[in-house]
Every structure is written in structure tokens, then in C-alpha cells.
Short mmCIF file of N, CA and C in Angstrom, two decimals:
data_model
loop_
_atom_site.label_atom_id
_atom_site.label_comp_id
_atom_site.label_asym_id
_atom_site.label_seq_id
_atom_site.Cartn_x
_atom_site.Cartn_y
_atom_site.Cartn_z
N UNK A 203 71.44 79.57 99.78
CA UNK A 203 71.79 79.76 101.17
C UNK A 203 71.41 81.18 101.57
N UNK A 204 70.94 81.45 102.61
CA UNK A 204 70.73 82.92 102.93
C UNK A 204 72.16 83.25 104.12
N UNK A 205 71.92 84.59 104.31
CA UNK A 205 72.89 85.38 104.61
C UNK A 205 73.62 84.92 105.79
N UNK A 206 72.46 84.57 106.91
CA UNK A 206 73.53 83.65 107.79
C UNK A 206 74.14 82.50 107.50
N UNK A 207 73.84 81.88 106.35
CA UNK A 207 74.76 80.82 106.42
C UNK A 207 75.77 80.57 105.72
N UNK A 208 76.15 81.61 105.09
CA UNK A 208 76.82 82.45 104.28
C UNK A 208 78.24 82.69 105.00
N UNK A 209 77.44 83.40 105.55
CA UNK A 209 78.43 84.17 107.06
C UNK A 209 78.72 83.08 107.74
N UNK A 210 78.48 82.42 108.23
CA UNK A 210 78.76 80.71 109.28
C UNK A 210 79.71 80.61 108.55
N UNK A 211 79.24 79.71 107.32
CA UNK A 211 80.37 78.86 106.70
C UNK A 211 81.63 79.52 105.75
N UNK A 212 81.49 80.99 105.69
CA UNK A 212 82.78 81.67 104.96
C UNK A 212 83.61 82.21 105.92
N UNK A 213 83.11 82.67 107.35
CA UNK A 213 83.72 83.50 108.30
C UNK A 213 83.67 85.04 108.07
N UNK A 214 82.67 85.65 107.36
CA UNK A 214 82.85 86.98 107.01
C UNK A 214 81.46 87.27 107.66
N UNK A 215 81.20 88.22 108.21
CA UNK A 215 80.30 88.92 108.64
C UNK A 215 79.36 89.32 107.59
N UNK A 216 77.95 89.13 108.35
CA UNK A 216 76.61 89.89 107.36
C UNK A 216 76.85 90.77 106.26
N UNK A 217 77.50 91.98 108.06
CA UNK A 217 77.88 93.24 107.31
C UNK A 217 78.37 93.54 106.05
N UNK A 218 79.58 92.48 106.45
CA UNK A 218 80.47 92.80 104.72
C UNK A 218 79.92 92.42 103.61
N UNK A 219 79.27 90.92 103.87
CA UNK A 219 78.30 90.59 102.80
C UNK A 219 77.74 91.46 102.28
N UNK A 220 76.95 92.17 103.01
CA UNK A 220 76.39 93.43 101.92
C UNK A 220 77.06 94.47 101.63
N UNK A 221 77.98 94.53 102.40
CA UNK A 221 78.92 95.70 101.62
C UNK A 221 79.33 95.61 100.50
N UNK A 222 79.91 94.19 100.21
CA UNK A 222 80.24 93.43 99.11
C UNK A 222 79.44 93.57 97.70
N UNK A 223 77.93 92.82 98.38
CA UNK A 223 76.82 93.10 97.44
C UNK A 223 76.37 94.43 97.23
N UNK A 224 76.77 95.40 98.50
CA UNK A 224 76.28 96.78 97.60
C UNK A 224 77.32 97.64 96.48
N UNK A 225 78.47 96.82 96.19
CA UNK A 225 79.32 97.21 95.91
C UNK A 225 79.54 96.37 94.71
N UNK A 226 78.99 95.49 94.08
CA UNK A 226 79.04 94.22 93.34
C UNK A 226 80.18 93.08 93.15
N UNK A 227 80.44 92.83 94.39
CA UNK A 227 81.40 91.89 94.76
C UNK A 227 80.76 90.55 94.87
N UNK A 228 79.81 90.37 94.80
CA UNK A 228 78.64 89.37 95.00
C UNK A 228 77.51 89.71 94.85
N UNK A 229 76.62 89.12 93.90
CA UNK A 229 75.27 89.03 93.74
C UNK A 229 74.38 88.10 94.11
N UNK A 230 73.65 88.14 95.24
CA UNK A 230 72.73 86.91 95.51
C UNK A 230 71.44 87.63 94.68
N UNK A 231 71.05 85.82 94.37
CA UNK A 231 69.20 86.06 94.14
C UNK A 231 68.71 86.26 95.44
N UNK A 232 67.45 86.62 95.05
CA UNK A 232 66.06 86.98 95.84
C UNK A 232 65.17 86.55 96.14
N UNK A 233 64.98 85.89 97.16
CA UNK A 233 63.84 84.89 97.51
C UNK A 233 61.72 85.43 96.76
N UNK A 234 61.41 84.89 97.06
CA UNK A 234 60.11 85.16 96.85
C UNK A 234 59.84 86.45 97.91
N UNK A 235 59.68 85.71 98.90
CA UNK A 235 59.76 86.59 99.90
C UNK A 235 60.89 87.68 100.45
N UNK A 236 61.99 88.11 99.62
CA UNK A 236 62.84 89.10 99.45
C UNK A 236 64.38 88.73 100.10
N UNK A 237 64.04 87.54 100.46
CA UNK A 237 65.65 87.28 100.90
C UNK A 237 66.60 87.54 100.56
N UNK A 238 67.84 86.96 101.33
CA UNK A 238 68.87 86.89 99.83
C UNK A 238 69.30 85.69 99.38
N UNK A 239 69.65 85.01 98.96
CA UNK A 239 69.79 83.70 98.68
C UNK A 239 71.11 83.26 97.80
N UNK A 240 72.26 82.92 98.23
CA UNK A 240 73.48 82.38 97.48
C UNK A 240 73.91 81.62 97.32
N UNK A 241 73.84 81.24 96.27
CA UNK A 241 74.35 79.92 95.66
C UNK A 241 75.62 79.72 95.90
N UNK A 242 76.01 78.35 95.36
CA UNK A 242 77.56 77.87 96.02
C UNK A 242 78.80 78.27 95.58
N UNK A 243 78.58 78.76 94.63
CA UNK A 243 79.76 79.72 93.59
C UNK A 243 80.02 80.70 94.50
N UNK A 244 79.14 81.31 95.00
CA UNK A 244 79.42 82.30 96.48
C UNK A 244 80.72 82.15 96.76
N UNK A 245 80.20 81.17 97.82
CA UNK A 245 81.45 80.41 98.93
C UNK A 245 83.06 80.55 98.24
N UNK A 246 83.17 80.22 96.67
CA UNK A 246 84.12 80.10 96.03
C UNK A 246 84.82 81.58 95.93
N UNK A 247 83.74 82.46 95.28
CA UNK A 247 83.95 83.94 95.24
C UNK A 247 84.98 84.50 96.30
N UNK A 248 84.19 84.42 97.23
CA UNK A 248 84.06 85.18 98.77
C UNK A 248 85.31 85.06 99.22
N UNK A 249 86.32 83.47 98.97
CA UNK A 249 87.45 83.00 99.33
C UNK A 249 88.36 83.71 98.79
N UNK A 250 88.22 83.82 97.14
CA UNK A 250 88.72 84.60 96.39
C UNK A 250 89.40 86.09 96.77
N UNK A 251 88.08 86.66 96.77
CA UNK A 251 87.93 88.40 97.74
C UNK A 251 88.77 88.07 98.85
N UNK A 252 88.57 87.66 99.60
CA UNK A 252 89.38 87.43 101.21
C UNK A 252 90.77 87.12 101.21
N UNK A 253 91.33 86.14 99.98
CA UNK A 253 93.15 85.63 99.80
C UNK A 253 93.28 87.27 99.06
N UNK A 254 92.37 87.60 97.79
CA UNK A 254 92.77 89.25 97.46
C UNK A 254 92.97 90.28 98.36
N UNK A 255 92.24 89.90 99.45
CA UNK A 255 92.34 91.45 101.03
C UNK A 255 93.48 90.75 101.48
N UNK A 256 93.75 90.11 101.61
CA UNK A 256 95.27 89.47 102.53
C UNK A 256 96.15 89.93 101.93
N UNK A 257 95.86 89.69 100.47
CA UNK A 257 97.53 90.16 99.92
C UNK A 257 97.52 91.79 99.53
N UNK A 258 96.96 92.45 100.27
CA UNK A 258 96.63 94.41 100.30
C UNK A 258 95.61 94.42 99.00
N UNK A 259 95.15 93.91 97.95
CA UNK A 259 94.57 94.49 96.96
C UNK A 259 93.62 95.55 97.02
N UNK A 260 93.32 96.06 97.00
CA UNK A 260 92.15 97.14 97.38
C UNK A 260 90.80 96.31 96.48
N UNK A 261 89.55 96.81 97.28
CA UNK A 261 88.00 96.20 96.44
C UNK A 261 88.06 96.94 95.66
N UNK A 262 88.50 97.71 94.79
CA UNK A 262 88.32 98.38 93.56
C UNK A 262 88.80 97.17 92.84
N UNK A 263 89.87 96.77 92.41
CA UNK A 263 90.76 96.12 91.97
C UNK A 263 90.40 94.45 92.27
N UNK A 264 90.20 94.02 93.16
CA UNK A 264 89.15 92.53 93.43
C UNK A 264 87.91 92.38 92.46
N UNK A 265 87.13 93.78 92.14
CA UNK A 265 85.98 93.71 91.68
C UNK A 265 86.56 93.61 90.21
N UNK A 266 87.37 94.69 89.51
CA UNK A 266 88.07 94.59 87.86
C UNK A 266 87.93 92.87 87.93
N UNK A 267 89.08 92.30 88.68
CA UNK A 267 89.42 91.08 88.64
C UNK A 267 88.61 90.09 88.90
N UNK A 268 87.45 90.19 89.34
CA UNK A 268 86.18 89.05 89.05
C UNK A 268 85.22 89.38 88.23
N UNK A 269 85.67 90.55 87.65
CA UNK A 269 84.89 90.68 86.27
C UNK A 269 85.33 89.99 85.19
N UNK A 270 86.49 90.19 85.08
CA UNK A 270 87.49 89.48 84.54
C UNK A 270 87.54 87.82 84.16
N UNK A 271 86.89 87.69 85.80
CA UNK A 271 86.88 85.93 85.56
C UNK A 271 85.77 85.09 85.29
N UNK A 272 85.03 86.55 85.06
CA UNK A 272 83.78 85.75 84.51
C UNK A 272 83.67 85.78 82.59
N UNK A 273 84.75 86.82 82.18
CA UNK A 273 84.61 86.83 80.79
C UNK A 273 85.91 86.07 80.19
N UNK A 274 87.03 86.35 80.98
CA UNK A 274 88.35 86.21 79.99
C UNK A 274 89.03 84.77 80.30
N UNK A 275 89.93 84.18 79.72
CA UNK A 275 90.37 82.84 80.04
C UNK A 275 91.62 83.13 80.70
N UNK A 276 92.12 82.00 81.48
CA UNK A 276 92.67 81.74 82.32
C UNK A 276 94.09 82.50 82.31
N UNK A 277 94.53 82.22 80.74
CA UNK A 277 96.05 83.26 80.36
C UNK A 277 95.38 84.72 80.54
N UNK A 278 94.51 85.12 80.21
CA UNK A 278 94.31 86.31 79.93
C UNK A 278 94.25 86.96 81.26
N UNK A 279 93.64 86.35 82.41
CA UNK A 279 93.58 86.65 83.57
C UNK A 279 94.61 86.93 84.35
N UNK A 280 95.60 85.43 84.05
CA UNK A 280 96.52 85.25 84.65
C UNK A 280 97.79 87.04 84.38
N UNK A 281 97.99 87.08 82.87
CA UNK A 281 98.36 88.16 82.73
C UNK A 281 97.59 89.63 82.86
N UNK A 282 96.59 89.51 83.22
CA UNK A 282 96.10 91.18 84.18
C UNK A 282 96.70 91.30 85.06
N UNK A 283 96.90 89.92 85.84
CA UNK A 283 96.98 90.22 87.43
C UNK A 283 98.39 90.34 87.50
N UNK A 284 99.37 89.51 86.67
CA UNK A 284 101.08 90.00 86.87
C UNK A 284 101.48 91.63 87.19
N UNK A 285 100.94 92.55 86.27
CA UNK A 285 101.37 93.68 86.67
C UNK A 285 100.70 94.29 88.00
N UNK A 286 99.47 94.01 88.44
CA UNK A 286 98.65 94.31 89.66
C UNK A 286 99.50 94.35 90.79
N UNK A 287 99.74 92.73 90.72
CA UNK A 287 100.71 92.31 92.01
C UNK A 287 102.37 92.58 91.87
N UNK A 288 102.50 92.84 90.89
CA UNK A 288 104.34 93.86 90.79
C UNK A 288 104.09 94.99 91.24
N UNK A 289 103.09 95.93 91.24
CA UNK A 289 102.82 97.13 91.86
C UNK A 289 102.55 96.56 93.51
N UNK A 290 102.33 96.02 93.73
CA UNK A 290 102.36 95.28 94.73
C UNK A 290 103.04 95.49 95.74
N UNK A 291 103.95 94.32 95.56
CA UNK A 291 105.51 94.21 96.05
C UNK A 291 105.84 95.38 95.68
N UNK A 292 105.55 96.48 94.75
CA UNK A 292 106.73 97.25 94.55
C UNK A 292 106.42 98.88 96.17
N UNK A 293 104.99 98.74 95.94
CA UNK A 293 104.59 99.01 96.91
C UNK A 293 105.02 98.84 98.51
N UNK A 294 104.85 97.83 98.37
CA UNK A 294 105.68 97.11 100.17
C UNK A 294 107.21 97.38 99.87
N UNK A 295 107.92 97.19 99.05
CA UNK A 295 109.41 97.65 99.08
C UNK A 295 109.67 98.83 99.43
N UNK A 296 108.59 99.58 98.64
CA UNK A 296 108.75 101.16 99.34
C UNK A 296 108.85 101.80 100.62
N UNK A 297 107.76 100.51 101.43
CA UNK A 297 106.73 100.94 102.56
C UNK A 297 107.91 100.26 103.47
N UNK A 298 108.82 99.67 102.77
CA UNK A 298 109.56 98.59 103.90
C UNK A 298 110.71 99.46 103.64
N UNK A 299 111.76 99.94 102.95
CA UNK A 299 112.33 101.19 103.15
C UNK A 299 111.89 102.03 104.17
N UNK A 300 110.73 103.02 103.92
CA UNK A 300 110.47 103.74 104.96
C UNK A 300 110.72 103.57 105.80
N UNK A 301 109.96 102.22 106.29
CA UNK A 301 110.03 101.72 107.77
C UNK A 301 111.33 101.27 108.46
N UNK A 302 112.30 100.30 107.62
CA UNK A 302 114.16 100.50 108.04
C UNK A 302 114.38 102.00 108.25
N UNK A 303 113.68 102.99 107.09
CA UNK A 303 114.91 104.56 107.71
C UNK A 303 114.14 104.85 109.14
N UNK A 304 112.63 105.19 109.10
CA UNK A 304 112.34 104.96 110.69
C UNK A 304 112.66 104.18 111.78
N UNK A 305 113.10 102.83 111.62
CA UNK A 305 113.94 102.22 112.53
C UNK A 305 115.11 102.59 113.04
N UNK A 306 115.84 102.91 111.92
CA UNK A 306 117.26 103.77 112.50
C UNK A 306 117.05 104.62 112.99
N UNK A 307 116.43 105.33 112.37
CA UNK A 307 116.10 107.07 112.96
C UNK A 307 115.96 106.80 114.59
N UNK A 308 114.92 105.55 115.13
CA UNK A 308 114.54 105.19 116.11
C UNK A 308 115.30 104.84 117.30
N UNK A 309 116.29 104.00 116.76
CA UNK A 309 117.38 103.37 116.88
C UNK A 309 118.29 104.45 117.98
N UNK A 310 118.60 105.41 116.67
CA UNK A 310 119.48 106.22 117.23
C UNK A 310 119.20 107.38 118.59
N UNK A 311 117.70 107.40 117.80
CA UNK A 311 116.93 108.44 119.02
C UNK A 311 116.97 107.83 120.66
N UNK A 312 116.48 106.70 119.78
CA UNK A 312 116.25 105.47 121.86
C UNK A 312 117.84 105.39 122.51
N UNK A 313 119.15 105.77 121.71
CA UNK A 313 120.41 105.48 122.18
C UNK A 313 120.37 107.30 122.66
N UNK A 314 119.91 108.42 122.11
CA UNK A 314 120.30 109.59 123.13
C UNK A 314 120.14 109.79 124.57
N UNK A 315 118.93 109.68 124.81
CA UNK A 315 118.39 109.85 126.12
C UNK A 315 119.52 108.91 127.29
N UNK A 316 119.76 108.15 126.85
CA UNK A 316 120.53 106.81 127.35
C UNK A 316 122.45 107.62 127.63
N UNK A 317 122.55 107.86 126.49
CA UNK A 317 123.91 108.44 126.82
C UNK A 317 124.28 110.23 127.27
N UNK A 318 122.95 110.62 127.37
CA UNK A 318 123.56 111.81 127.73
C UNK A 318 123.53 111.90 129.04
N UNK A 319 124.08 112.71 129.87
CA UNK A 319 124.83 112.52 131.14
C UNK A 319 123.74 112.90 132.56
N UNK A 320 123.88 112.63 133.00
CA UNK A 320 123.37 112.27 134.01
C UNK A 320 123.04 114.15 134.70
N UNK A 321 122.19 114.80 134.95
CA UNK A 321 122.14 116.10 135.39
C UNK A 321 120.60 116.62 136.69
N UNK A 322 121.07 117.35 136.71
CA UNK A 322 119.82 117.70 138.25
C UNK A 322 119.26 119.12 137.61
N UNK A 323 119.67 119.99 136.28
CA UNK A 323 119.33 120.84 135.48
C UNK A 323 117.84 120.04 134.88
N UNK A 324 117.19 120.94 134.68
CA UNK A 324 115.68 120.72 134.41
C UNK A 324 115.68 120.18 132.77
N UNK A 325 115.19 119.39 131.92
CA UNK A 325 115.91 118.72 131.32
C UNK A 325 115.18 119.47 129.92
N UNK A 326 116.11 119.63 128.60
CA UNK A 326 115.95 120.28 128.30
C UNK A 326 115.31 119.51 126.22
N UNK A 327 114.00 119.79 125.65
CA UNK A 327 113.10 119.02 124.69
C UNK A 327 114.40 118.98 123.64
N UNK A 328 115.35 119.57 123.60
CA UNK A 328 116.51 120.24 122.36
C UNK A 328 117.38 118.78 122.57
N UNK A 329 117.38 118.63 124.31
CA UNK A 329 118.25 117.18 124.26
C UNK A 329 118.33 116.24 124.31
N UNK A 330 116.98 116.01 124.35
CA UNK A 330 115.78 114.49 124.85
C UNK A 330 116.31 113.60 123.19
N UNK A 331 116.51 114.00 122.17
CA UNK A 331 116.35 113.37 120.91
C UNK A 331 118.18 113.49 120.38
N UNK A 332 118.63 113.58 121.17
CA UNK A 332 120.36 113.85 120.57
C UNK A 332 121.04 113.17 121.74
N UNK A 333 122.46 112.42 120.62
CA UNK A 333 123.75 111.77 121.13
C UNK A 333 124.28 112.23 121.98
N UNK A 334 124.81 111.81 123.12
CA UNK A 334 125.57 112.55 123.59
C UNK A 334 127.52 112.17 123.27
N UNK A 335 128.31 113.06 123.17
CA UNK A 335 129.45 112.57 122.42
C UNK A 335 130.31 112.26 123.97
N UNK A 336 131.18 111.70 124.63
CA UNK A 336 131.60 111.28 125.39
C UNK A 336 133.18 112.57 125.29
N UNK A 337 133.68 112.06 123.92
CA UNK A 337 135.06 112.68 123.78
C UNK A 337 135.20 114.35 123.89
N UNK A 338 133.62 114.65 123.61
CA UNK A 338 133.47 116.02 123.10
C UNK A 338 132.65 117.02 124.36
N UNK A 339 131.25 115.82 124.96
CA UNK A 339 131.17 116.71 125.82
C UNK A 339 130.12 116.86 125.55
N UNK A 340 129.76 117.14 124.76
CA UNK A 340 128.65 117.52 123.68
C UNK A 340 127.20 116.63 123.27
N UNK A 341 126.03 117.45 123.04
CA UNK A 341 124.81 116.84 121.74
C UNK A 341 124.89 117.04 120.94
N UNK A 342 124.45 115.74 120.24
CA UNK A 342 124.48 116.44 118.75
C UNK A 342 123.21 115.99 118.21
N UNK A 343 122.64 116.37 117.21
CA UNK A 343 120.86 115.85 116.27
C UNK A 343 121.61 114.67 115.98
N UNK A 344 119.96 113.65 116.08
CA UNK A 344 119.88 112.50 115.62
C UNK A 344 120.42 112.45 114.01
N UNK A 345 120.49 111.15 113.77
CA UNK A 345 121.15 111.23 112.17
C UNK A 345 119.54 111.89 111.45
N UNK A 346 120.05 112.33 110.28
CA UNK A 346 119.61 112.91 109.54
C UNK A 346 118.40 111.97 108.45
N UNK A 347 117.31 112.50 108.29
CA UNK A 347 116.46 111.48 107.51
C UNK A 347 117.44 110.94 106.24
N UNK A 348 117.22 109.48 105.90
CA UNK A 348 117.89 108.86 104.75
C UNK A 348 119.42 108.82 105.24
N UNK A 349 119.68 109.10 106.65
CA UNK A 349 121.23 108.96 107.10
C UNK A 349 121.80 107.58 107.19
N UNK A 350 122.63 107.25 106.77
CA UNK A 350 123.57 106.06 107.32
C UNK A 350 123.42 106.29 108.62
N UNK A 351 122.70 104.63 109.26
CA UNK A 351 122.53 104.61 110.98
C UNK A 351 123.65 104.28 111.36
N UNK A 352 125.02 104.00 110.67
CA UNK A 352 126.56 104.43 111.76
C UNK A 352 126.91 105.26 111.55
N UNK A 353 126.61 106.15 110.90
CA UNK A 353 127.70 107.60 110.78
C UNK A 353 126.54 108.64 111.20
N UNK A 354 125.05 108.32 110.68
CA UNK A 354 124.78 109.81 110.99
C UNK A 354 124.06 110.52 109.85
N UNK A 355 125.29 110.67 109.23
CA UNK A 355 125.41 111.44 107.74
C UNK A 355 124.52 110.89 107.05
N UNK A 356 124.21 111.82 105.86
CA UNK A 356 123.11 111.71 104.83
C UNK A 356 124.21 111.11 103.62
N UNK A 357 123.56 109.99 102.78
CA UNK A 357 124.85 109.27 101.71
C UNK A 357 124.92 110.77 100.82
N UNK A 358 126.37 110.59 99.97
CA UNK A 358 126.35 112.15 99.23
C UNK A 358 125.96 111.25 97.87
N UNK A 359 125.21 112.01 97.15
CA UNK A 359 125.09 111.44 95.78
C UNK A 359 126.07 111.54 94.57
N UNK A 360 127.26 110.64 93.76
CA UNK A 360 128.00 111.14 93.15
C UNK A 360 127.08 111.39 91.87
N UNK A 361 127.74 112.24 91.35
CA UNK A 361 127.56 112.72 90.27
C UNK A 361 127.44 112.07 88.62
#
């Protein structure tokens, strides 16, 4: 098959195709006349690479792993890839932390502006991001990075 039809029937662009191939993610033969020409194992590959980009793998790590599947058997494979994809997930757990403490952080920030009081004073960058306390009168700073989003406070670590 040459390159457009490649591209038709996988949904991946020329481009990547050769990115791929300049990168050895795929090897097509070479026509007489210099084409490129890919056989149907392609198609199989290519699917491969593409469920691997979905689930974050990086092409460093796609390429180990179809090296892989062209030499080692199926257990052997199967156990490369267990620890790959535990770094994985362990990865997104991290990334999904972050993103809850930025939510709160967010949270709390989008509730200042909202409660502090109403004024005809020129408004001031110190108060745009802080609570306003009702009982007290007062701003105070958003909770603190890694803060409990009801209290504020940073957890204390016991000892």
C-alpha cells in the first residue's frame, strides 16, 4: 500500500507516517520507483502506536515495546509492559493530586472576590485573591498550597 492509503484507512496523517518511519516506528519497503510501500502488518502496527498514544506512553517507549514484539513472547512482553503502565497511573495520580490542590486553591480564590464587600475605593491586587471574614471585617490569603479547602490551613505533619 503506499502512503495515502495508509493514511485513508488508519486515520493518521502522511506526516506522522513519516515521522514514525523516520523514527523507526514503521518500516515500509521501497518501490522500484522509490515509493513507499506497506504491507498489512502496518495497519496492525500503527493501531498499536495509536491505543499506546492514548494511554500517554511516550514514542520512546512504543518503539522499546515493538521491538520487543518482534523478538520476545507474549509473557515476556506482557511483563515489560506491567511496570511501564504502573508508572503510568502512578503518574496521573500525581498529576490528579495536583490538579484537586489547584481546584481548591481555585475554589477558594473564585469565593474571595464574591465576598468581599462591596466598595467605591479603587480596588486593591492584595484583595482581589482573599476571603473576606464577615465576623471580623477583615481579608485574609487564600488557603495555603496543600491546605485543607475547609479550614485553610496547611495539614501539620505528626511526628
Amino acid at each position: 500500500m503506499r502512503i495515502s492509503e495508509v493514511s485513508r484507512r488508519s486515520g493518521i496523517s502522511a506526516t506522522a507516517l513519516r515521522s514514525y518511519e523516520s523514527i523507526g516506528l514503521v518500516t515500509p519497503h521501497r518501490s522500484s520507483s522509490g515509493y513507499r510501500d506497506y504491507d498489512a502488518t502496518t495497519l496492525h502496527r500503527l493501531d498499536l502506536i495509536e491505543a499506546s498514544k492514548e494511554l500517554g506512553l511516550p514514542l520512546a517507549d512504543i518503539s522499546r515495546h515493538l521491538a520487543s514484539l518482534e523478538v520476545d513472547s507474549c509473557t515476556d512482553v506482557r511483563e515489560q509492559l506491567r511496570p511501564l503502565l504502573a508508572e503510568r497511573v502512578r503518574q496521573i495520580d500525581e498529576k490528579r493530586a495536583r490538579l484537586d490542590e489547584l481546584r481548591a486553591r481555585l475554589t477558594a480564590a473564585n469565593r474571595g472576590p464574591a465576598e468581599c464587600p462591596d466598595s467605591d475605593d479603587r480596588c486593591s491586587t492584595e484583595c482581589i485573591f482573599r476571603t473576606y471574614d464577615e465576623r471580623t471585617g477583615t481579608c485574609s490569603a487564600p488557603p495555603e498550597r496543600g491546605a485543607d479547602p475547609r479550614t485553610g490551613h496547611a495539614e501539620r505533619r505528626r511526628p
